[in-house]
Amino acid sequence: MTPVLDLRHVDVDLPLGGFLTRAGLPILRDVNLSVGRGESVALVGESGSGKTTLARAVMGLQAVTAGEVHFDGTAIAGRDGFSRLRRDAAMMFQDATASLSPRLTVGYLVTEPFRIHRQPLPDPARMARDLLATVGLPPAIADRYPHELSGGQARRVGVARALALRPRLVIADEPTAGLDVSVQAEVLNLMADLRRDMGLAYLIITHNLALVRHVADRIVVLYLGRVVEEGPTAQVFAAPAHPYTASLVAAEPKPDPRKRRADLAIRGEMPSVLRRPAGCEFHTRCPLARDLCRATAPDLRPTTSGRLARCHFADHHQEQGDHHALEN
């Protein structure tokens, strides 16, 4: 089946500025990523790994330097192409309140996509009420302004706005950021219900691995703008094939200190994309690095389980992860 979203060898450079500067800041490199119809894919990695830049590139908010973005089997290019894509794909921004204009009412904001894309809107007030009801908000919210909303309400308004044109793909950038735990659960349950009822596909960008376990079918791990591991959620958590993924999983808070793995702790800071390390780009921080890692860059290749990992010793790390899972 043709995926709803398919990125092929995508590079993204950000301009450095300056009259004599031609080179850009290399954020994403050779990214291949797909999202199937009705599938939920999580994009994880540290801050600065390129997750939000990738989301912006998908929506045409950031220019793609090389590679192709395909939506529903069609290559998307140019202003007109991305304008059409935005009718079938929507984005939930990380800061829900800041993404809403403070000068407009909630009712206007949730129906604004119809005006932007010149879609028929015979009864805006009724459409606003219907969209708000879809995300569990009362009709009275339509007359409020964004500063009058709680964090959870602003997030639900962002969901309603994203759903206005009934998209096939929703890109959710940190959908639970800044919310109380109880409100996080409400938002996640809402997203799961909408996925079931509307057949939505999700690309979820998050640092919250607990969220990933709850909502994602598949995980894509980014490090320095490259995909370093990809696979089904349960398999990746049970036995990570890349040391970076293993370190992220090990960093999850655990109530039992005996189950914390200090041997997988990440050392130091992420290198600058302007000075990418030779060989494996993770070797400067990897607790398991060897001489081969420092000299030769690994390819993203299938492991024995069928997952993808950018590591010379992926099968070995995966096997060790399986043994550790059995011990615990």
C-alpha atoms as a PDB file:
ATOM      1  CA  MET A   1       0.000   0.000   0.000  1.00  0.00           C
ATOM      2  CA  THR A   2       1.295   3.473  -0.896  1.00  0.00           C
ATOM      3  CA  PRO A   3       2.267   5.352   2.296  1.00  0.00           C
ATOM      4  CA  VAL A   4       0.513   8.636   2.982  1.00  0.00           C
ATOM      5  CA  LEU A   5       3.923  10.271   3.578  1.00  0.00           C
ATOM      6  CA  ASP A   6       7.225   9.145   2.081  1.00  0.00           C
ATOM      7  CA  LEU A   7      10.501  11.062   2.489  1.00  0.00           C
ATOM      8  CA  ARG A   8      13.280   9.962   0.145  1.00  0.00           C
ATOM      9  CA  HIS A   9      16.914  10.912   0.839  1.00  0.00           C
ATOM     10  CA  VAL A  10      15.926  14.306   2.239  1.00  0.00           C
ATOM     11  CA  ASP A  11      18.620  16.864   3.123  1.00  0.00           C
ATOM     12  CA  VAL A  12      17.867  20.202   4.775  1.00  0.00           C
ATOM     13  CA  ASP A  13      20.384  23.029   5.179  1.00  0.00           C
ATOM     14  CA  LEU A  14      19.580  26.209   7.097  1.00  0.00           C
ATOM     15  CA  PRO A  15      21.140  29.452   5.835  1.00  0.00           C
ATOM     16  CA  LEU A  16      23.947  30.819   7.978  1.00  0.00           C
ATOM     17  CA  GLY A  17      23.534  34.379   6.737  1.00  0.00           C
ATOM     18  CA  GLY A  18      26.205  36.852   5.740  1.00  0.00           C
ATOM     19  CA  PHE A  19      26.966  38.385   2.362  1.00  0.00           C
ATOM     20  CA  LEU A  20      29.833  36.026   1.522  1.00  0.00           C
ATOM     21  CA  THR A  21      28.369  32.884   3.092  1.00  0.00           C
ATOM     22  CA  ARG A  22      27.001  30.372   0.629  1.00  0.00           C
ATOM     23  CA  ALA A  23      27.197  27.185   2.658  1.00  0.00           C
ATOM     24  CA  GLY A  24      24.232  26.324   4.860  1.00  0.00           C
ATOM     25  CA  LEU A  25      23.992  24.677   8.245  1.00  0.00           C
ATOM     26  CA  PRO A  26      23.540  20.935   7.501  1.00  0.00           C
ATOM     27  CA  ILE A  27      20.644  19.910   9.758  1.00  0.00           C
ATOM     28  CA  LEU A  28      19.179  16.796   8.066  1.00  0.00           C
ATOM     29  CA  ARG A  29      21.135  14.298   6.007  1.00  0.00           C
ATOM     30  CA  ASP A  30      19.772  11.485   3.793  1.00  0.00           C
ATOM     31  CA  VAL A  31      16.532  11.014   5.751  1.00  0.00           C
ATOM     32  CA  ASN A  32      14.192   8.260   4.559  1.00  0.00           C
ATOM     33  CA  LEU A  33      10.923   8.039   6.463  1.00  0.00           C
ATOM     34  CA  SER A  34       7.425   6.816   5.677  1.00  0.00           C
ATOM     35  CA  VAL A  35       4.057   6.912   7.430  1.00  0.00           C
ATOM     36  CA  GLY A  36       1.386   4.442   6.345  1.00  0.00           C
ATOM     37  CA  ARG A  37      -2.330   5.136   6.211  1.00  0.00           C
ATOM     38  CA  GLY A  38      -3.729   5.109   9.729  1.00  0.00           C
ATOM     39  CA  GLU A  39      -0.268   4.489  11.198  1.00  0.00           C
ATOM     40  CA  SER A  40       1.262   6.327  14.147  1.00  0.00           C
ATOM     41  CA  VAL A  41       5.017   6.924  13.843  1.00  0.00           C
ATOM     42  CA  ALA A  42       7.101   8.534  16.598  1.00  0.00           C
ATOM     43  CA  LEU A  43      10.168  10.627  15.774  1.00  0.00           C
ATOM     44  CA  VAL A  44      12.480  10.743  18.798  1.00  0.00           C
ATOM     45  CA  GLY A  45      15.883  12.154  19.668  1.00  0.00           C
ATOM     46  CA  GLU A  46      17.549  14.841  21.768  1.00  0.00           C
ATOM     47  CA  SER A  47      16.956  18.554  21.285  1.00  0.00           C
ATOM     48  CA  GLY A  48      18.944  19.657  18.245  1.00  0.00           C
ATOM     49  CA  SER A  49      18.659  16.348  16.428  1.00  0.00           C
ATOM     50  CA  GLY A  50      16.510  17.863  13.663  1.00  0.00           C
ATOM     51  CA  LYS A  51      13.017  16.595  14.538  1.00  0.00           C
ATOM     52  CA  THR A  52      11.132  19.877  14.238  1.00  0.00           C
ATOM     53  CA  THR A  53      13.127  20.880  11.149  1.00  0.00           C
ATOM     54  CA  LEU A  54      12.001  17.641   9.512  1.00  0.00           C
ATOM     55  CA  ALA A  55       8.358  18.394  10.365  1.00  0.00           C
ATOM     56  CA  ARG A  56       8.661  21.886   8.937  1.00  0.00           C
ATOM     57  CA  ALA A  57      10.231  20.487   5.773  1.00  0.00           C
ATOM     58  CA  VAL A  58       7.312  18.075   5.326  1.00  0.00           C
ATOM     59  CA  MET A  59       4.860  20.983   5.518  1.00  0.00           C
ATOM     60  CA  GLY A  60       6.888  23.191   3.188  1.00  0.00           C
ATOM     61  CA  LEU A  61       7.753  25.642   5.975  1.00  0.00           C
ATOM     62  CA  GLN A  62      11.441  24.865   5.467  1.00  0.00           C
ATOM     63  CA  ALA A  63      13.039  24.342   2.053  1.00  0.00           C
ATOM     64  CA  VAL A  64      14.344  20.868   1.220  1.00  0.00           C
ATOM     65  CA  THR A  65      17.938  21.084  -0.058  1.00  0.00           C
ATOM     66  CA  ALA A  66      17.965  17.635  -1.669  1.00  0.00           C
ATOM     67  CA  GLY A  67      15.703  14.600  -1.912  1.00  0.00           C
ATOM     68  CA  GLU A  68      11.947  14.326  -2.351  1.00  0.00           C
ATOM     69  CA  VAL A  69       8.769  14.574  -0.283  1.00  0.00           C
ATOM     70  CA  HIS A  70       5.985  12.292  -1.547  1.00  0.00           C
ATOM     71  CA  PHE A  71       2.402  12.526  -0.334  1.00  0.00           C
ATOM     72  CA  ASP A  72      -0.047   9.818  -1.362  1.00  0.00           C
ATOM     73  CA  GLY A  73       2.389   8.639  -4.013  1.00  0.00           C
ATOM     74  CA  THR A  74       2.876  12.074  -5.604  1.00  0.00           C
ATOM     75  CA  ALA A  75       6.103  14.070  -5.389  1.00  0.00           C
ATOM     76  CA  ILE A  76       5.495  17.465  -3.759  1.00  0.00           C
ATOM     77  CA  ALA A  77       7.452  20.474  -4.996  1.00  0.00           C
ATOM     78  CA  GLY A  78       7.023  24.212  -5.235  1.00  0.00           C
ATOM     79  CA  ARG A  79       4.667  26.567  -3.466  1.00  0.00           C
ATOM     80  CA  ASP A  80       1.542  25.217  -5.160  1.00  0.00           C
ATOM     81  CA  GLY A  81       2.446  21.612  -4.333  1.00  0.00           C
ATOM     82  CA  PHE A  82       2.892  22.300  -0.618  1.00  0.00           C
ATOM     83  CA  SER A  83      -0.256  24.438  -0.572  1.00  0.00           C
ATOM     84  CA  ARG A  84      -2.218  21.424  -1.812  1.00  0.00           C
ATOM     85  CA  LEU A  85      -0.456  19.151   0.683  1.00  0.00           C
ATOM     86  CA  ARG A  86      -1.549  21.376   3.587  1.00  0.00           C
ATOM     87  CA  ARG A  87      -5.186  20.623   2.764  1.00  0.00           C
ATOM     88  CA  ASP A  88      -4.554  16.929   3.492  1.00  0.00           C
ATOM     89  CA  ALA A  89      -1.881  17.276   6.182  1.00  0.00           C
ATOM     90  CA  ALA A  90      -1.964  19.439   9.306  1.00  0.00           C
ATOM     91  CA  MET A  91       0.508  20.353  12.024  1.00  0.00           C
ATOM     92  CA  MET A  92       0.054  20.729  15.771  1.00  0.00           C
ATOM     93  CA  PHE A  93       2.779  23.066  17.010  1.00  0.00           C
ATOM     94  CA  GLN A  94       4.746  22.524  20.202  1.00  0.00           C
ATOM     95  CA  ASP A  95       3.560  25.724  21.907  1.00  0.00           C
ATOM     96  CA  ALA A  96      -0.198  25.454  21.490  1.00  0.00           C
ATOM     97  CA  THR A  97      -1.011  28.923  22.856  1.00  0.00           C
ATOM     98  CA  ALA A  98       1.695  30.729  20.878  1.00  0.00           C
ATOM     99  CA  SER A  99       0.461  29.083  17.658  1.00  0.00           C
ATOM    100  CA  LEU A 100      -2.929  30.824  18.066  1.00  0.00           C
ATOM    101  CA  SER A 101      -3.269  34.504  17.136  1.00  0.00           C
ATOM    102  CA  PRO A 102      -4.087  36.493  20.303  1.00  0.00           C
ATOM    103  CA  ARG A 103      -6.269  38.878  18.263  1.00  0.00           C
ATOM    104  CA  LEU A 104      -8.729  36.271  17.016  1.00  0.00           C
ATOM    105  CA  THR A 105     -11.419  34.324  18.838  1.00  0.00           C
ATOM    106  CA  VAL A 106     -11.233  30.558  19.149  1.00  0.00           C
ATOM    107  CA  GLY A 107     -14.249  30.205  16.853  1.00  0.00           C
ATOM    108  CA  TYR A 108     -12.498  32.132  14.086  1.00  0.00           C
ATOM    109  CA  LEU A 109      -9.219  30.280  14.614  1.00  0.00           C
ATOM    110  CA  VAL A 110     -10.650  26.775  14.274  1.00  0.00           C
ATOM    111  CA  THR A 111     -12.481  27.690  11.060  1.00  0.00           C
ATOM    112  CA  GLU A 112      -9.610  29.718   9.574  1.00  0.00           C
ATOM    113  CA  PRO A 113      -8.263  26.754   7.524  1.00  0.00           C
ATOM    114  CA  PHE A 114     -11.455  26.919   5.424  1.00  0.00           C
ATOM    115  CA  ARG A 115     -10.751  30.560   4.606  1.00  0.00           C
ATOM    116  CA  ILE A 116      -7.069  29.983   3.892  1.00  0.00           C
ATOM    117  CA  HIS A 117      -7.814  27.175   1.439  1.00  0.00           C
ATOM    118  CA  ARG A 118     -10.965  28.848   0.072  1.00  0.00           C
ATOM    119  CA  GLN A 119     -13.253  26.023   1.097  1.00  0.00           C
ATOM    120  CA  PRO A 120     -17.043  26.542   1.431  1.00  0.00           C
ATOM    121  CA  LEU A 121     -18.059  27.678   4.902  1.00  0.00           C
ATOM    122  CA  PRO A 122     -21.820  28.458   4.893  1.00  0.00           C
ATOM    123  CA  ASP A 123     -22.231  28.545   8.695  1.00  0.00           C
ATOM    124  CA  PRO A 124     -18.921  29.384  10.461  1.00  0.00           C
ATOM    125  CA  ALA A 125     -20.465  29.488  13.957  1.00  0.00           C
ATOM    126  CA  ARG A 126     -21.957  26.026  13.628  1.00  0.00           C
ATOM    127  CA  MET A 127     -18.764  24.602  12.126  1.00  0.00           C
ATOM    128  CA  ALA A 128     -16.765  26.051  15.027  1.00  0.00           C
ATOM    129  CA  ARG A 129     -19.137  24.454  17.557  1.00  0.00           C
ATOM    130  CA  ASP A 130     -18.923  21.093  15.768  1.00  0.00           C
ATOM    131  CA  LEU A 131     -15.116  21.154  15.684  1.00  0.00           C
ATOM    132  CA  LEU A 132     -14.897  22.109  19.353  1.00  0.00           C
ATOM    133  CA  ALA A 133     -17.343  19.332  20.264  1.00  0.00           C
ATOM    134  CA  THR A 134     -15.138  16.852  18.384  1.00  0.00           C
ATOM    135  CA  VAL A 135     -12.274  17.597  20.783  1.00  0.00           C
ATOM    136  CA  GLY A 136     -14.472  17.722  23.895  1.00  0.00           C
ATOM    137  CA  LEU A 137     -14.787  21.496  24.354  1.00  0.00           C
ATOM    138  CA  PRO A 138     -18.063  23.335  25.087  1.00  0.00           C
ATOM    139  CA  PRO A 139     -19.551  25.790  22.534  1.00  0.00           C
ATOM    140  CA  ALA A 140     -18.865  28.781  24.819  1.00  0.00           C
ATOM    141  CA  ILE A 141     -15.117  28.365  24.178  1.00  0.00           C
ATOM    142  CA  ALA A 142     -15.691  29.724  20.641  1.00  0.00           C
ATOM    143  CA  ASP A 143     -16.100  33.282  21.988  1.00  0.00           C
ATOM    144  CA  ARG A 144     -12.896  33.245  24.042  1.00  0.00           C
ATOM    145  CA  TYR A 145      -9.428  34.451  23.086  1.00  0.00           C
ATOM    146  CA  PRO A 146      -6.305  32.247  23.378  1.00  0.00           C
ATOM    147  CA  HIS A 147      -5.027  33.996  26.533  1.00  0.00           C
ATOM    148  CA  GLU A 148      -8.248  32.966  28.286  1.00  0.00           C
ATOM    149  CA  LEU A 149      -7.589  29.245  27.767  1.00  0.00           C
ATOM    150  CA  SER A 150      -5.803  26.768  29.991  1.00  0.00           C
ATOM    151  CA  GLY A 151      -2.918  24.762  28.537  1.00  0.00           C
ATOM    152  CA  GLY A 152      -5.134  21.724  27.985  1.00  0.00           C
ATOM    153  CA  GLN A 153      -7.850  23.800  26.323  1.00  0.00           C
ATOM    154  CA  ALA A 154      -5.325  25.506  24.027  1.00  0.00           C
ATOM    155  CA  ARG A 155      -3.980  22.099  23.032  1.00  0.00           C
ATOM    156  CA  ARG A 156      -7.483  20.852  22.199  1.00  0.00           C
ATOM    157  CA  VAL A 157      -8.155  23.992  20.161  1.00  0.00           C
ATOM    158  CA  GLY A 158      -4.944  23.232  18.237  1.00  0.00           C
ATOM    159  CA  VAL A 159      -6.250  19.720  17.569  1.00  0.00           C
ATOM    160  CA  ALA A 160      -9.619  21.084  16.413  1.00  0.00           C
ATOM    161  CA  ARG A 161      -7.891  23.532  14.070  1.00  0.00           C
ATOM    162  CA  ALA A 162      -5.715  20.727  12.665  1.00  0.00           C
ATOM    163  CA  LEU A 163      -8.800  18.572  12.032  1.00  0.00           C
ATOM    164  CA  ALA A 164     -10.872  21.290  10.335  1.00  0.00           C
ATOM    165  CA  LEU A 165     -10.261  20.075   6.768  1.00  0.00           C
ATOM    166  CA  ARG A 166     -10.318  16.390   7.791  1.00  0.00           C
ATOM    167  CA  PRO A 167      -6.664  15.694   6.928  1.00  0.00           C
ATOM    168  CA  ARG A 168      -5.193  12.251   6.368  1.00  0.00           C
ATOM    169  CA  LEU A 169      -1.948  13.074   8.217  1.00  0.00           C
ATOM    170  CA  VAL A 170      -1.386  15.055  11.417  1.00  0.00           C
ATOM    171  CA  ILE A 171       2.129  16.055  12.491  1.00  0.00           C
ATOM    172  CA  ALA A 172       2.124  16.560  16.263  1.00  0.00           C
ATOM    173  CA  ASP A 173       5.176  18.360  17.667  1.00  0.00           C
ATOM    174  CA  GLU A 174       5.450  17.531  21.382  1.00  0.00           C
ATOM    175  CA  PRO A 175       1.653  17.194  21.792  1.00  0.00           C
ATOM    176  CA  THR A 176       1.822  16.893  25.602  1.00  0.00           C
ATOM    177  CA  ALA A 177       4.538  19.485  26.333  1.00  0.00           C
ATOM    178  CA  GLY A 178       3.844  21.632  29.385  1.00  0.00           C
ATOM    179  CA  LEU A 179       0.691  19.780  30.403  1.00  0.00           C
ATOM    180  CA  ASP A 180      -0.171  18.163  33.736  1.00  0.00           C
ATOM    181  CA  VAL A 181      -0.048  14.381  33.754  1.00  0.00           C
ATOM    182  CA  SER A 182      -3.835  14.048  33.903  1.00  0.00           C
ATOM    183  CA  VAL A 183      -4.263  16.472  30.984  1.00  0.00           C
ATOM    184  CA  GLN A 184      -1.574  14.625  29.018  1.00  0.00           C
ATOM    185  CA  ALA A 185      -3.615  11.438  29.362  1.00  0.00           C
ATOM    186  CA  GLU A 186      -6.735  13.225  28.137  1.00  0.00           C
ATOM    187  CA  VAL A 187      -4.932  14.574  25.050  1.00  0.00           C
ATOM    188  CA  LEU A 188      -3.407  11.182  24.234  1.00  0.00           C
ATOM    189  CA  ASN A 189      -6.741   9.428  24.597  1.00  0.00           C
ATOM    190  CA  LEU A 190      -8.344  12.069  22.380  1.00  0.00           C
ATOM    191  CA  MET A 191      -5.681  11.527  19.701  1.00  0.00           C
ATOM    192  CA  ALA A 192      -6.166   7.767  19.882  1.00  0.00           C
ATOM    193  CA  ASP A 193      -9.960   8.119  19.543  1.00  0.00           C
ATOM    194  CA  LEU A 194      -9.614  10.452  16.550  1.00  0.00           C
ATOM    195  CA  ARG A 195      -7.187   8.083  14.897  1.00  0.00           C
ATOM    196  CA  ARG A 196      -9.662   5.229  15.294  1.00  0.00           C
ATOM    197  CA  ASP A 197     -12.729   7.205  14.239  1.00  0.00           C
ATOM    198  CA  MET A 198     -11.205   9.219  11.374  1.00  0.00           C
ATOM    199  CA  GLY A 199      -8.442   6.896  10.162  1.00  0.00           C
ATOM    200  CA  LEU A 200      -5.784   9.540  10.828  1.00  0.00           C
ATOM    201  CA  ALA A 201      -2.082   8.902  10.381  1.00  0.00           C
ATOM    202  CA  TYR A 202       0.239  10.564  12.920  1.00  0.00           C
ATOM    203  CA  LEU A 203       3.851  11.649  12.860  1.00  0.00           C
ATOM    204  CA  ILE A 204       4.533  12.415  16.521  1.00  0.00           C
ATOM    205  CA  ILE A 205       7.642  14.346  17.557  1.00  0.00           C
ATOM    206  CA  THR A 206       8.489  13.880  21.205  1.00  0.00           C
ATOM    207  CA  HIS A 207      11.095  13.477  23.936  1.00  0.00           C
ATOM    208  CA  ASN A 208       8.608  11.566  26.072  1.00  0.00           C
ATOM    209  CA  LEU A 209       9.335   7.868  25.626  1.00  0.00           C
ATOM    210  CA  ALA A 210       6.411   6.913  27.866  1.00  0.00           C
ATOM    211  CA  LEU A 211       4.173   8.655  25.346  1.00  0.00           C
ATOM    212  CA  VAL A 212       5.838   6.710  22.517  1.00  0.00           C
ATOM    213  CA  ARG A 213       5.053   3.396  24.184  1.00  0.00           C
ATOM    214  CA  HIS A 214       1.404   4.448  24.448  1.00  0.00           C
ATOM    215  CA  VAL A 215       0.653   5.845  20.997  1.00  0.00           C
ATOM    216  CA  ALA A 216       3.252   4.775  18.395  1.00  0.00           C
ATOM    217  CA  ASP A 217       3.256   1.729  16.136  1.00  0.00           C
ATOM    218  CA  ARG A 218       6.780   2.461  14.930  1.00  0.00           C
ATOM    219  CA  ILE A 219       9.775   4.512  16.097  1.00  0.00           C
ATOM    220  CA  VAL A 220      12.278   6.512  14.045  1.00  0.00           C
ATOM    221  CA  VAL A 221      15.340   7.691  16.021  1.00  0.00           C
ATOM    222  CA  LEU A 222      17.279  10.769  14.854  1.00  0.00           C
ATOM    223  CA  TYR A 223      20.819  11.723  15.858  1.00  0.00           C
ATOM    224  CA  LEU A 224      22.554  14.753  14.324  1.00  0.00           C
ATOM    225  CA  GLY A 225      19.961  14.812  11.576  1.00  0.00           C
ATOM    226  CA  ARG A 226      20.402  11.191  10.508  1.00  0.00           C
ATOM    227  CA  VAL A 227      18.114   8.229  11.118  1.00  0.00           C
ATOM    228  CA  VAL A 228      20.059   5.817  13.347  1.00  0.00           C
ATOM    229  CA  GLU A 229      17.317   3.278  14.077  1.00  0.00           C
ATOM    230  CA  GLU A 230      13.825   2.430  12.927  1.00  0.00           C
ATOM    231  CA  GLY A 231      11.455  -0.378  13.852  1.00  0.00           C
ATOM    232  CA  PRO A 232       8.264  -1.472  15.608  1.00  0.00           C
ATOM    233  CA  THR A 233       7.854   0.188  18.987  1.00  0.00           C
ATOM    234  CA  ALA A 234       7.725  -2.960  21.114  1.00  0.00           C
ATOM    235  CA  GLN A 235      10.819  -4.449  19.456  1.00  0.00           C
ATOM    236  CA  VAL A 236      12.872  -1.260  19.747  1.00  0.00           C
ATOM    237  CA  PHE A 237      12.101  -0.854  23.448  1.00  0.00           C
ATOM    238  CA  ALA A 238      12.722  -4.536  24.183  1.00  0.00           C
ATOM    239  CA  ALA A 239      16.095  -4.735  22.416  1.00  0.00           C
ATOM    240  CA  PRO A 240      17.526  -1.507  20.939  1.00  0.00           C
ATOM    241  CA  ALA A 241      19.909  -2.169  18.050  1.00  0.00           C
ATOM    242  CA  HIS A 242      21.746   1.181  18.239  1.00  0.00           C
ATOM    243  CA  PRO A 243      23.612   2.346  21.388  1.00  0.00           C
ATOM    244  CA  TYR A 244      22.007   5.784  21.124  1.00  0.00           C
ATOM    245  CA  THR A 245      18.526   4.263  21.245  1.00  0.00           C
ATOM    246  CA  ALA A 246      19.607   2.056  24.147  1.00  0.00           C
ATOM    247  CA  SER A 247      20.850   5.157  25.990  1.00  0.00           C
ATOM    248  CA  LEU A 248      17.551   6.979  25.450  1.00  0.00           C
ATOM    249  CA  VAL A 249      15.602   3.982  26.730  1.00  0.00           C
ATOM    250  CA  ALA A 250      17.962   3.595  29.700  1.00  0.00           C
ATOM    251  CA  ALA A 251      17.468   7.278  30.583  1.00  0.00           C
ATOM    252  CA  GLU A 252      13.755   6.759  31.223  1.00  0.00           C
ATOM    253  CA  PRO A 253      13.014   7.317  34.928  1.00  0.00           C
ATOM    254  CA  LYS A 254      12.620   4.003  36.747  1.00  0.00           C
ATOM    255  CA  PRO A 255      11.286   3.709  40.299  1.00  0.00           C
ATOM    256  CA  ASP A 256      13.550   0.725  41.004  1.00  0.00           C
ATOM    257  CA  PRO A 257      17.185   1.972  41.063  1.00  0.00           C
ATOM    258  CA  ARG A 258      18.437  -1.600  40.535  1.00  0.00           C
ATOM    259  CA  LYS A 259      17.000  -1.520  37.001  1.00  0.00           C
ATOM    260  CA  ARG A 260      18.827   1.647  35.956  1.00  0.00           C
ATOM    261  CA  ARG A 261      21.717   1.044  33.534  1.00  0.00           C
ATOM    262  CA  ALA A 262      24.556   3.457  34.215  1.00  0.00           C
ATOM    263  CA  ASP A 263      26.703   1.641  31.626  1.00  0.00           C
ATOM    264  CA  LEU A 264      24.534   3.055  28.831  1.00  0.00           C
ATOM    265  CA  ALA A 265      24.572   6.670  29.997  1.00  0.00           C
ATOM    266  CA  ILE A 266      25.338   9.156  27.211  1.00  0.00           C
ATOM    267  CA  ARG A 267      28.544  11.129  27.742  1.00  0.00           C
ATOM    268  CA  GLY A 268      29.045  14.809  26.909  1.00  0.00           C
ATOM    269  CA  GLU A 269      27.136  17.092  24.587  1.00  0.00           C
ATOM    270  CA  MET A 270      25.894  16.560  21.044  1.00  0.00           C
ATOM    271  CA  PRO A 271      28.575  17.704  18.558  1.00  0.00           C
ATOM    272  CA  SER A 272      27.986  20.650  16.258  1.00  0.00           C
ATOM    273  CA  VAL A 273      26.586  19.824  12.824  1.00  0.00           C
ATOM    274  CA  LEU A 274      29.369  22.040  11.447  1.00  0.00           C
ATOM    275  CA  ARG A 275      31.966  19.646  12.853  1.00  0.00           C
ATOM    276  CA  ARG A 276      30.440  16.221  12.435  1.00  0.00           C
ATOM    277  CA  PRO A 277      32.738  13.529  13.880  1.00  0.00           C
ATOM    278  CA  ALA A 278      34.524  11.221  11.455  1.00  0.00           C
ATOM    279  CA  GLY A 279      33.322   7.632  11.262  1.00  0.00           C
ATOM    280  CA  CYS A 280      30.170   6.942  13.242  1.00  0.00           C
ATOM    281  CA  GLU A 281      28.895  10.341  14.356  1.00  0.00           C
ATOM    282  CA  PHE A 282      27.827   8.928  17.714  1.00  0.00           C
ATOM    283  CA  HIS A 283      31.228   7.441  18.597  1.00  0.00           C
ATOM    284  CA  THR A 284      32.342  10.511  20.612  1.00  0.00           C
ATOM    285  CA  ARG A 285      29.571   9.812  23.120  1.00  0.00           C
ATOM    286  CA  CYS A 286      29.029   6.078  22.717  1.00  0.00           C
ATOM    287  CA  PRO A 287      29.926   3.938  25.757  1.00  0.00           C
ATOM    288  CA  LEU A 288      30.472   0.944  23.423  1.00  0.00           C
ATOM    289  CA  ALA A 289      32.550   2.577  20.643  1.00  0.00           C
ATOM    290  CA  ARG A 290      35.402   0.630  19.022  1.00  0.00           C
ATOM    291  CA  ASP A 291      38.219   1.539  16.614  1.00  0.00           C
ATOM    292  CA  LEU A 292      36.071   0.682  13.582  1.00  0.00           C
ATOM    293  CA  CYS A 293      33.430   3.171  14.762  1.00  0.00           C
ATOM    294  CA  ARG A 294      35.982   5.988  14.882  1.00  0.00           C
ATOM    295  CA  ALA A 295      37.303   5.269  11.381  1.00  0.00           C
ATOM    296  CA  THR A 296      34.337   4.179   9.231  1.00  0.00           C
ATOM    297  CA  ALA A 297      30.823   5.581   8.988  1.00  0.00           C
ATOM    298  CA  PRO A 298      28.172   2.816   9.159  1.00  0.00           C
ATOM    299  CA  ASP A 299      25.261   2.588   6.731  1.00  0.00           C
ATOM    300  CA  LEU A 300      21.626   2.336   7.744  1.00  0.00           C
ATOM    301  CA  ARG A 301      21.028  -1.373   7.146  1.00  0.00           C
ATOM    302  CA  PRO A 302      18.621  -4.134   8.192  1.00  0.00           C
ATOM    303  CA  THR A 303      19.390  -6.116  11.330  1.00  0.00           C
ATOM    304  CA  THR A 304      18.696  -9.829  11.671  1.00  0.00           C
ATOM    305  CA  SER A 305      15.248  -8.946  13.059  1.00  0.00           C
ATOM    306  CA  GLY A 306      14.407  -6.817  10.016  1.00  0.00           C
ATOM    307  CA  ARG A 307      14.730  -3.458  11.750  1.00  0.00           C
ATOM    308  CA  LEU A 308      17.038  -0.720  10.461  1.00  0.00           C
ATOM    309  CA  ALA A 309      20.072   0.540  12.387  1.00  0.00           C
ATOM    310  CA  ARG A 310      23.092   2.712  11.572  1.00  0.00           C
ATOM    311  CA  CYS A 311      25.659   0.760  13.601  1.00  0.00           C
ATOM    312  CA  HIS A 312      28.476  -1.665  12.732  1.00  0.00           C
ATOM    313  CA  PHE A 313      27.506  -3.895  15.663  1.00  0.00           C
ATOM    314  CA  ALA A 314      23.723  -3.555  15.587  1.00  0.00           C
ATOM    315  CA  ASP A 315      23.035  -7.288  15.695  1.00  0.00           C
ATOM    316  CA  HIS A 316      25.327  -7.727  18.700  1.00  0.00           C
ATOM    317  CA  HIS A 317      23.726  -4.819  20.595  1.00  0.00           C
ATOM    318  CA  GLN A 318      20.278  -6.146  19.791  1.00  0.00           C
ATOM    319  CA  GLU A 319      21.197  -9.604  21.082  1.00  0.00           C
ATOM    320  CA  GLN A 320      22.578  -8.080  24.285  1.00  0.00           C
ATOM    321  CA  GLY A 321      19.345  -6.116  24.647  1.00  0.00           C
ATOM    322  CA  ASP A 322      17.325  -9.311  24.312  1.00  0.00           C
ATOM    323  CA  HIS A 323      19.366 -10.949  27.082  1.00  0.00           C
ATOM    324  CA  HIS A 324      18.943  -7.904  29.337  1.00  0.00           C
ATOM    325  CA  ALA A 325      15.181  -7.890  28.749  1.00  0.00           C
ATOM    326  CA  LEU A 326      14.963 -11.537  29.739  1.00  0.00           C
ATOM    327  CA  GLU A 327      16.966 -10.900  32.929  1.00  0.00           C
ATOM    328  CA  ASN A 328      14.519  -8.162  33.963  1.00  0.00           C
END
